[in-house]
PDB file of C-alpha atoms in Angstrom:
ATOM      1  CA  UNK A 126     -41.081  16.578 -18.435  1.00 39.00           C
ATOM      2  CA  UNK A 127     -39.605  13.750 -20.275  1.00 44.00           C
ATOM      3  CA  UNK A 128     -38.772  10.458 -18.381  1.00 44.00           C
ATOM      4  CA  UNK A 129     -35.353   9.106 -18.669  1.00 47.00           C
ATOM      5  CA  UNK A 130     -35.180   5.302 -18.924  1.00 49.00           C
ATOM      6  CA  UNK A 131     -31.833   3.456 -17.157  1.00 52.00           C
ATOM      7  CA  UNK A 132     -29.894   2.353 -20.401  1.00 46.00           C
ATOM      8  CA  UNK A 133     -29.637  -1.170 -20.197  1.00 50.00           C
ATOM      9  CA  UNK A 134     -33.297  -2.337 -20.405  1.00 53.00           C
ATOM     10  CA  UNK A 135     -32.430  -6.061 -18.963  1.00 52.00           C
ATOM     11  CA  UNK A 136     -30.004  -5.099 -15.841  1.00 58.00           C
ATOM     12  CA  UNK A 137     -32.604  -5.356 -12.371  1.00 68.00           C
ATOM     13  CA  UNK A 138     -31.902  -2.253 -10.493  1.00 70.00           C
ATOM     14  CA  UNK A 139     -33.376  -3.405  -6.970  1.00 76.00           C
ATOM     15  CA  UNK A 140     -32.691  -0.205  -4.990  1.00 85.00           C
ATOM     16  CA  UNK A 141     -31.880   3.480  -5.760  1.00 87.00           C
ATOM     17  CA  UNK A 142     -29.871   5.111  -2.650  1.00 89.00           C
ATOM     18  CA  UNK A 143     -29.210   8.536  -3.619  1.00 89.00           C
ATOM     19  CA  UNK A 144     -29.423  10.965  -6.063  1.00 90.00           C
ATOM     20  CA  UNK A 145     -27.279  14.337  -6.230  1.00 89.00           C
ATOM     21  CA  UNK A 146     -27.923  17.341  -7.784  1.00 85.00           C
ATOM     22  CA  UNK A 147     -27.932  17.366 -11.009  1.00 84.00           C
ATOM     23  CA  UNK A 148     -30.016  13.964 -11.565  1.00 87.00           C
ATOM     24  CA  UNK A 149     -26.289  11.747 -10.768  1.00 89.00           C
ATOM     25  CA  UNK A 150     -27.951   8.358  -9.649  1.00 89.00           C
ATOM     26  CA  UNK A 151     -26.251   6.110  -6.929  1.00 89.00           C
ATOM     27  CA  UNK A 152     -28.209   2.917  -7.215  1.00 87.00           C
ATOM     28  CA  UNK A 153     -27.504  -1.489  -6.506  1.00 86.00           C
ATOM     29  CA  UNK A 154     -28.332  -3.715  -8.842  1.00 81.00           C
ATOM     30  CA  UNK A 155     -29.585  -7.192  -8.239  1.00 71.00           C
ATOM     31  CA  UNK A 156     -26.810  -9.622 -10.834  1.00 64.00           C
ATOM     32  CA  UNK A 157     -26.588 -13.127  -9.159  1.00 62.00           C
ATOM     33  CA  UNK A 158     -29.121 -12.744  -6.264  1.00 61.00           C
ATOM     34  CA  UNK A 159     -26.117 -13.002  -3.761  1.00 66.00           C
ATOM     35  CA  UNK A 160     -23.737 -10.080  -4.586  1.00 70.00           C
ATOM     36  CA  UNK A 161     -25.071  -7.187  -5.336  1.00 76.00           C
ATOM     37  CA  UNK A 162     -23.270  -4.906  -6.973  1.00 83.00           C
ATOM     38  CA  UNK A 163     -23.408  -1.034  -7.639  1.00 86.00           C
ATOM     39  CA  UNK A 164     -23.389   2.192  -9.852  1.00 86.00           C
ATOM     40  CA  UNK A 165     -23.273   5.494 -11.032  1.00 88.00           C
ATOM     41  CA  UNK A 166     -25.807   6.788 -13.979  1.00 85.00           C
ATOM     42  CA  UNK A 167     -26.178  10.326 -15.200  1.00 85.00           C
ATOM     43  CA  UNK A 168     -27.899  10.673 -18.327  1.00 81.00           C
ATOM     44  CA  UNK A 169     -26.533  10.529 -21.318  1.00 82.00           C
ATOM     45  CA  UNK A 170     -23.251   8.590 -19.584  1.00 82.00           C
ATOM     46  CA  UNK A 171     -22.553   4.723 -19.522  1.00 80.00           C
ATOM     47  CA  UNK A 172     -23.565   2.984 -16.767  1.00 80.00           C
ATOM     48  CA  UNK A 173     -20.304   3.353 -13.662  1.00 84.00           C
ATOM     49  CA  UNK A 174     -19.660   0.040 -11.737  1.00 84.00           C
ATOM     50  CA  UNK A 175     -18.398   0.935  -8.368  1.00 86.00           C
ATOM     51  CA  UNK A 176     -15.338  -2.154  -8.116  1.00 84.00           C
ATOM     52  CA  UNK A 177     -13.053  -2.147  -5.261  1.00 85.00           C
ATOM     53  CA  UNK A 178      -9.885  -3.532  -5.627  1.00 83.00           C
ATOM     54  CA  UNK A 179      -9.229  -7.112  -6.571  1.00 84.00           C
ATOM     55  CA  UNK A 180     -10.014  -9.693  -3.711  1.00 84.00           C
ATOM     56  CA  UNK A 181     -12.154  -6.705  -1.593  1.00 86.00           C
ATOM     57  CA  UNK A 182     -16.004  -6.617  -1.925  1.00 84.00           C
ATOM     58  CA  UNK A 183     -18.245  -3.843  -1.407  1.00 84.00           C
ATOM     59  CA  UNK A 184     -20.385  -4.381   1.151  1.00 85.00           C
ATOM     60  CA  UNK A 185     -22.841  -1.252   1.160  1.00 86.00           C
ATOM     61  CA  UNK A 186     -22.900   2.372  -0.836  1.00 85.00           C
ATOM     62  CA  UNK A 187     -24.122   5.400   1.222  1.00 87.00           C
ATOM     63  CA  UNK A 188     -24.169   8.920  -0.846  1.00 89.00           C
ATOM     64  CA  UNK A 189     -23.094  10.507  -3.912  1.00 89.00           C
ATOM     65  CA  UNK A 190     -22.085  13.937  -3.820  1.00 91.00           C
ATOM     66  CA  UNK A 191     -22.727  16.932  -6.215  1.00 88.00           C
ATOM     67  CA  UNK A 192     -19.565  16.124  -7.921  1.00 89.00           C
ATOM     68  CA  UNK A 193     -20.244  12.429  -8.033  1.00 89.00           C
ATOM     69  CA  UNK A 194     -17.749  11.186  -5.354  1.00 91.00           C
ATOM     70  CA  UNK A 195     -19.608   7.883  -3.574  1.00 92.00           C
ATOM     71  CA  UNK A 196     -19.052   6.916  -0.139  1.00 92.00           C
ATOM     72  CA  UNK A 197     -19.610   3.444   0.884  1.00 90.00           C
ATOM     73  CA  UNK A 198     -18.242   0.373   2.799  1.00 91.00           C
ATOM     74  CA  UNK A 199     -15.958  -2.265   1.945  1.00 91.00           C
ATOM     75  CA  UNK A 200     -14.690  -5.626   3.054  1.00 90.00           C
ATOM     76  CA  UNK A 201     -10.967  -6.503   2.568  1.00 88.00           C
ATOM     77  CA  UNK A 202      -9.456 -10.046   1.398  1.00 87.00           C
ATOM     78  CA  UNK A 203      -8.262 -10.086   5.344  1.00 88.00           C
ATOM     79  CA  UNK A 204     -11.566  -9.327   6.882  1.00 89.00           C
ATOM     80  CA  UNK A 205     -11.126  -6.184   7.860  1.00 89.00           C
ATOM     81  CA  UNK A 206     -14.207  -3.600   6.754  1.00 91.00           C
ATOM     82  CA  UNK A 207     -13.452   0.161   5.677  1.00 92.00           C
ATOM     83  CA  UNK A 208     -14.810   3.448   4.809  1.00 92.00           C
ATOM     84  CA  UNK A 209     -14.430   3.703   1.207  1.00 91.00           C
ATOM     85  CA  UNK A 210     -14.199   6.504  -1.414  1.00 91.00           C
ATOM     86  CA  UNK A 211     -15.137   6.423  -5.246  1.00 90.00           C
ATOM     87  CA  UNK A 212     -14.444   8.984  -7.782  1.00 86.00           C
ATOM     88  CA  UNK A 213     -14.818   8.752 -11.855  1.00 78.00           C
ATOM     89  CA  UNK A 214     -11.310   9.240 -12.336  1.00 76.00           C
ATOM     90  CA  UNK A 215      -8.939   7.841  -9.663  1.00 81.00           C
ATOM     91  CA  UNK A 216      -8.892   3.934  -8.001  1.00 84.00           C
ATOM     92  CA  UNK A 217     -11.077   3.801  -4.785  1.00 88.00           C
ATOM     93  CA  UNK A 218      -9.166   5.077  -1.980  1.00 88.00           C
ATOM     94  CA  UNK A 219      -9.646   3.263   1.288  1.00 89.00           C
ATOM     95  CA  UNK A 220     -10.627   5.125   4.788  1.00 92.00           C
ATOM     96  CA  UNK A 221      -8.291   3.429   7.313  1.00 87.00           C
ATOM     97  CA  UNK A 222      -9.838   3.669  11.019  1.00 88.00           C
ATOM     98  CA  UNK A 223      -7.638   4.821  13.979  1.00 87.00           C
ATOM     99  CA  UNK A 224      -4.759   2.260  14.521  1.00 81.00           C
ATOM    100  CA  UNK A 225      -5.911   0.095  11.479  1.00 75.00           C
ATOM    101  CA  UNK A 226      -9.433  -0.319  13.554  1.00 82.00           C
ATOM    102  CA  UNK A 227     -12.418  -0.914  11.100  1.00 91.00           C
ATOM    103  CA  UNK A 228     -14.168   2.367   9.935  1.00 93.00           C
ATOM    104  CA  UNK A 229     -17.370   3.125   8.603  1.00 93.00           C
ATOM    105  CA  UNK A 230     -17.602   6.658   5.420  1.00 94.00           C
ATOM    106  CA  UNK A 231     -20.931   8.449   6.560  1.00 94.00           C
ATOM    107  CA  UNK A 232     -21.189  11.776   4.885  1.00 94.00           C
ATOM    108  CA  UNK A 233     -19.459  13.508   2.457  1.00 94.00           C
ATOM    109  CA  UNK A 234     -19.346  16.628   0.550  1.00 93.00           C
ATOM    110  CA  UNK A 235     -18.444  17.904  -3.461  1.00 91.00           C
ATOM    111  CA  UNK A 236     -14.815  18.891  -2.078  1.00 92.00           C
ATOM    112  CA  UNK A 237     -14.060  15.067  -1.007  1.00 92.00           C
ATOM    113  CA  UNK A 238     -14.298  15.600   2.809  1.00 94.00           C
ATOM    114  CA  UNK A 239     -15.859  12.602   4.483  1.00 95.00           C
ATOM    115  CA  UNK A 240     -16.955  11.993   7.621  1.00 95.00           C
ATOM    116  CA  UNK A 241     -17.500   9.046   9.766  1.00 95.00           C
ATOM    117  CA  UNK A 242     -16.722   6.980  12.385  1.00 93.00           C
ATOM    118  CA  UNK A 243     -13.484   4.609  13.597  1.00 92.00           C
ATOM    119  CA  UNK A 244     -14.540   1.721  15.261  1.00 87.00           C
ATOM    120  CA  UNK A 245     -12.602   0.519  18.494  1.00 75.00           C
ATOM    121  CA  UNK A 246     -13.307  -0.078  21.899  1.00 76.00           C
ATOM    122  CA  UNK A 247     -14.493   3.359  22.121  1.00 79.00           C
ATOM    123  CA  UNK A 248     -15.937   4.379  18.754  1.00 86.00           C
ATOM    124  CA  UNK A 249     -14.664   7.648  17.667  1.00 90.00           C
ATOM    125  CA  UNK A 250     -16.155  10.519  15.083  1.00 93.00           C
ATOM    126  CA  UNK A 251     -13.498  11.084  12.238  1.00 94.00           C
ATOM    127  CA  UNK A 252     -12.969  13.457   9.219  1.00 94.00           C
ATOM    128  CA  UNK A 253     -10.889  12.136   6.282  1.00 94.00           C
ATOM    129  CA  UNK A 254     -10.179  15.949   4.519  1.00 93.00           C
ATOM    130  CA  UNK A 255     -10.255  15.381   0.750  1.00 91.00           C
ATOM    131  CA  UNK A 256      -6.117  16.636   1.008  1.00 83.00           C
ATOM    132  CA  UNK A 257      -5.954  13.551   2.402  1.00 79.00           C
ATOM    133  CA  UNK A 258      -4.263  13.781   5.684  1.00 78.00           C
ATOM    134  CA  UNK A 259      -6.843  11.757   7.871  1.00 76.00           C
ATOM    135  CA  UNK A 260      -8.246  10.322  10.071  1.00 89.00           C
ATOM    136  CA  UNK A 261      -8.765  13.165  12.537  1.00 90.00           C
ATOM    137  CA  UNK A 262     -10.466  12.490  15.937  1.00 90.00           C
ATOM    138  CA  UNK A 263     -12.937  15.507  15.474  1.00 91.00           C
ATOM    139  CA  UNK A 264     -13.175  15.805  19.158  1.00 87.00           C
ATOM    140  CA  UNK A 265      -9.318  16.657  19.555  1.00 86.00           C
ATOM    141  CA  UNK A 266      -9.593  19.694  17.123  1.00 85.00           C
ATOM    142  CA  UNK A 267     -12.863  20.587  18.568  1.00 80.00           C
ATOM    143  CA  UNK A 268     -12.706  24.384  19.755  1.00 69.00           C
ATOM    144  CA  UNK A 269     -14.973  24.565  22.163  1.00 73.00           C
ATOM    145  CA  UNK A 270     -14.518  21.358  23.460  1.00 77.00           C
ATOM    146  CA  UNK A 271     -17.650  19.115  24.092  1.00 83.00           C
ATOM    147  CA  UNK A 272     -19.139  19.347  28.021  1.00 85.00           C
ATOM    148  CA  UNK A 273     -17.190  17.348  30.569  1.00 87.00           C
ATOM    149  CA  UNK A 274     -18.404  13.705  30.262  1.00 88.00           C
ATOM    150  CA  UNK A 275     -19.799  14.104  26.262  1.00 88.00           C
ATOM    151  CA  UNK A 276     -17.713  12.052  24.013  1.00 87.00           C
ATOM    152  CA  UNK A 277     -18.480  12.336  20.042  1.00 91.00           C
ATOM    153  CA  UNK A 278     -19.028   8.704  18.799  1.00 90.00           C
ATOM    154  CA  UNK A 279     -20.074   9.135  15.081  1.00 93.00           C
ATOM    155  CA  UNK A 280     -20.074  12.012  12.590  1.00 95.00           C
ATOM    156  CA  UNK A 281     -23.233  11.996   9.955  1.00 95.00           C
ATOM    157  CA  UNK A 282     -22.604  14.705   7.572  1.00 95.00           C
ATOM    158  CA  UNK A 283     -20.600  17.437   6.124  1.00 95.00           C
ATOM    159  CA  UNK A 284     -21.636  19.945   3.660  1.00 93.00           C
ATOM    160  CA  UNK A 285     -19.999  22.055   1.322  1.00 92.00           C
ATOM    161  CA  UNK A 286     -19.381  24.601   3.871  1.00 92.00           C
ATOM    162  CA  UNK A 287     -17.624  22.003   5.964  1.00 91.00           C
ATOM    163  CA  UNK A 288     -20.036  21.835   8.820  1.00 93.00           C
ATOM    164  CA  UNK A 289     -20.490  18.520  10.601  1.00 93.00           C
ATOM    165  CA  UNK A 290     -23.409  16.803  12.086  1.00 95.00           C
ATOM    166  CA  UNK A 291     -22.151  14.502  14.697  1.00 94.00           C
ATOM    167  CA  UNK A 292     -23.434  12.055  17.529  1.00 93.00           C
ATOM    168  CA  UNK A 293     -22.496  12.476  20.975  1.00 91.00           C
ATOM    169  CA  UNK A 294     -23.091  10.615  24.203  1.00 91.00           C
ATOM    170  CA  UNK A 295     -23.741  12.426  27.245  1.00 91.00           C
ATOM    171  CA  UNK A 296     -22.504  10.956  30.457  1.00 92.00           C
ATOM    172  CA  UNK A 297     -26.103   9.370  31.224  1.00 93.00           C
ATOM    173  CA  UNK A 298     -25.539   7.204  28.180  1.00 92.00           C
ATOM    174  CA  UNK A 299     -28.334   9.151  25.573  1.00 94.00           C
ATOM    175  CA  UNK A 300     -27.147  10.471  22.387  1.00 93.00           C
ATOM    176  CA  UNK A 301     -27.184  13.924  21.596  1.00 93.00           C
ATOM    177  CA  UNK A 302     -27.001  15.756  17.801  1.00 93.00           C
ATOM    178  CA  UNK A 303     -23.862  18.131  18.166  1.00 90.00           C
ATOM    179  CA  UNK A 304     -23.258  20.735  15.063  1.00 90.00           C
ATOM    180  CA  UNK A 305     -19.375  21.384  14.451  1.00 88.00           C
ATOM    181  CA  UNK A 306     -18.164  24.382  13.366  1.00 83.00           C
ATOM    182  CA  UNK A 307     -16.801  24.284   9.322  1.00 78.00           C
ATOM    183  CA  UNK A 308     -13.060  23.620   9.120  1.00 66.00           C
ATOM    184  CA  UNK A 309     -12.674  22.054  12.763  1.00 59.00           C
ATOM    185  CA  UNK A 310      -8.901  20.699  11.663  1.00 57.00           C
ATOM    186  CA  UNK A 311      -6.389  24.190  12.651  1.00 44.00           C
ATOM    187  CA  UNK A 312      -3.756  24.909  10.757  1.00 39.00           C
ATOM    188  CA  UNK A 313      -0.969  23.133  11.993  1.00 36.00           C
TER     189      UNK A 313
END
């Protein structure tokens, strides 16, 4: 096996965070010491900067999928801090929370589904479907619903099948793994 070197021989890579199938690598470099910033690599490709929009800064990356969509978290000019969604060959696309609430992007798959949470008063699990009609409150397409007294407070992961891993709490406050179903948003 021969080992692939990062192209850019002075750039300080100070953490990998993911790699997907097929060897794309999601990783932070170390520029300034202050603001890191971060990429995409696949062999044989330039180095990707992920850049949010003028003004915003990224604030943390979370997963790359198989098709190389990154999930990650960013901070607006106003203050406000959002889910955020990368892709080779569009501008980042920002994951609003509920009401214009902060959000946080958790899991994705290769389709563009991610999944996540809104923050609030009452944090809520959310799907942002890659057709882009989102946020959904998972548990108000749930079918089943949860038990009286659970409420579903974060959703962790999708995969390419579209099932969720999600957080619930139980009415004596502990937190309980819940699997969703694939394709919990009906038809409408």
């Amino acid at each position: 096996m021969e080992a692939k070197i990062f192209p850019d021989g002075n750039t300080r890579i100070s953490q990998i965070l993911d790699v997907a199938p097929g060897g794309i690598v999601l990783g932070k470099l170390d520029t300034d010491g202050q603001t890191p910033s971060y990429f995409v690599w696949q062999a044989g490709q330039p180095v990707r900067l992920l850049e949010p929009e003028p003004g915003d800064k990224v604030l943390s990356e979370r997963a790359i999928s198989a098709s190389g969509l990154v999930i990650g978290q960013v901070e607006t000019k106003t203050g406000q801090r959002y889910g955020i969604l990368f892709s080779a060959d569009a501008p980042p696309v920002v994951l609003p929370g509920l009401g214009g609430q902060n959000s946080l992007a958790v899991g994705l798959n290769a389709k563009g589904d991610v999944v996540g949470l809104s923050e609030g008063d009452v944090p809520q699990a959310v799907l942002w479907p890659a057709a882009g009609n989102g946020p959904v409150i998972l548990s108000e397409v749930m079918d089943p619903a949860l038990p009286p007294g659970f409420t579903l407070s974060r959703a962790d992961d999708i995969n390419e099948a579209g099932t969720i891993i999600a957080n619930a709490v139980g009415p004596d406050g502990g937190v309980h793994m819940v699997r969703l179903p694939p394709d919990p948003i009906q038809p409408g």
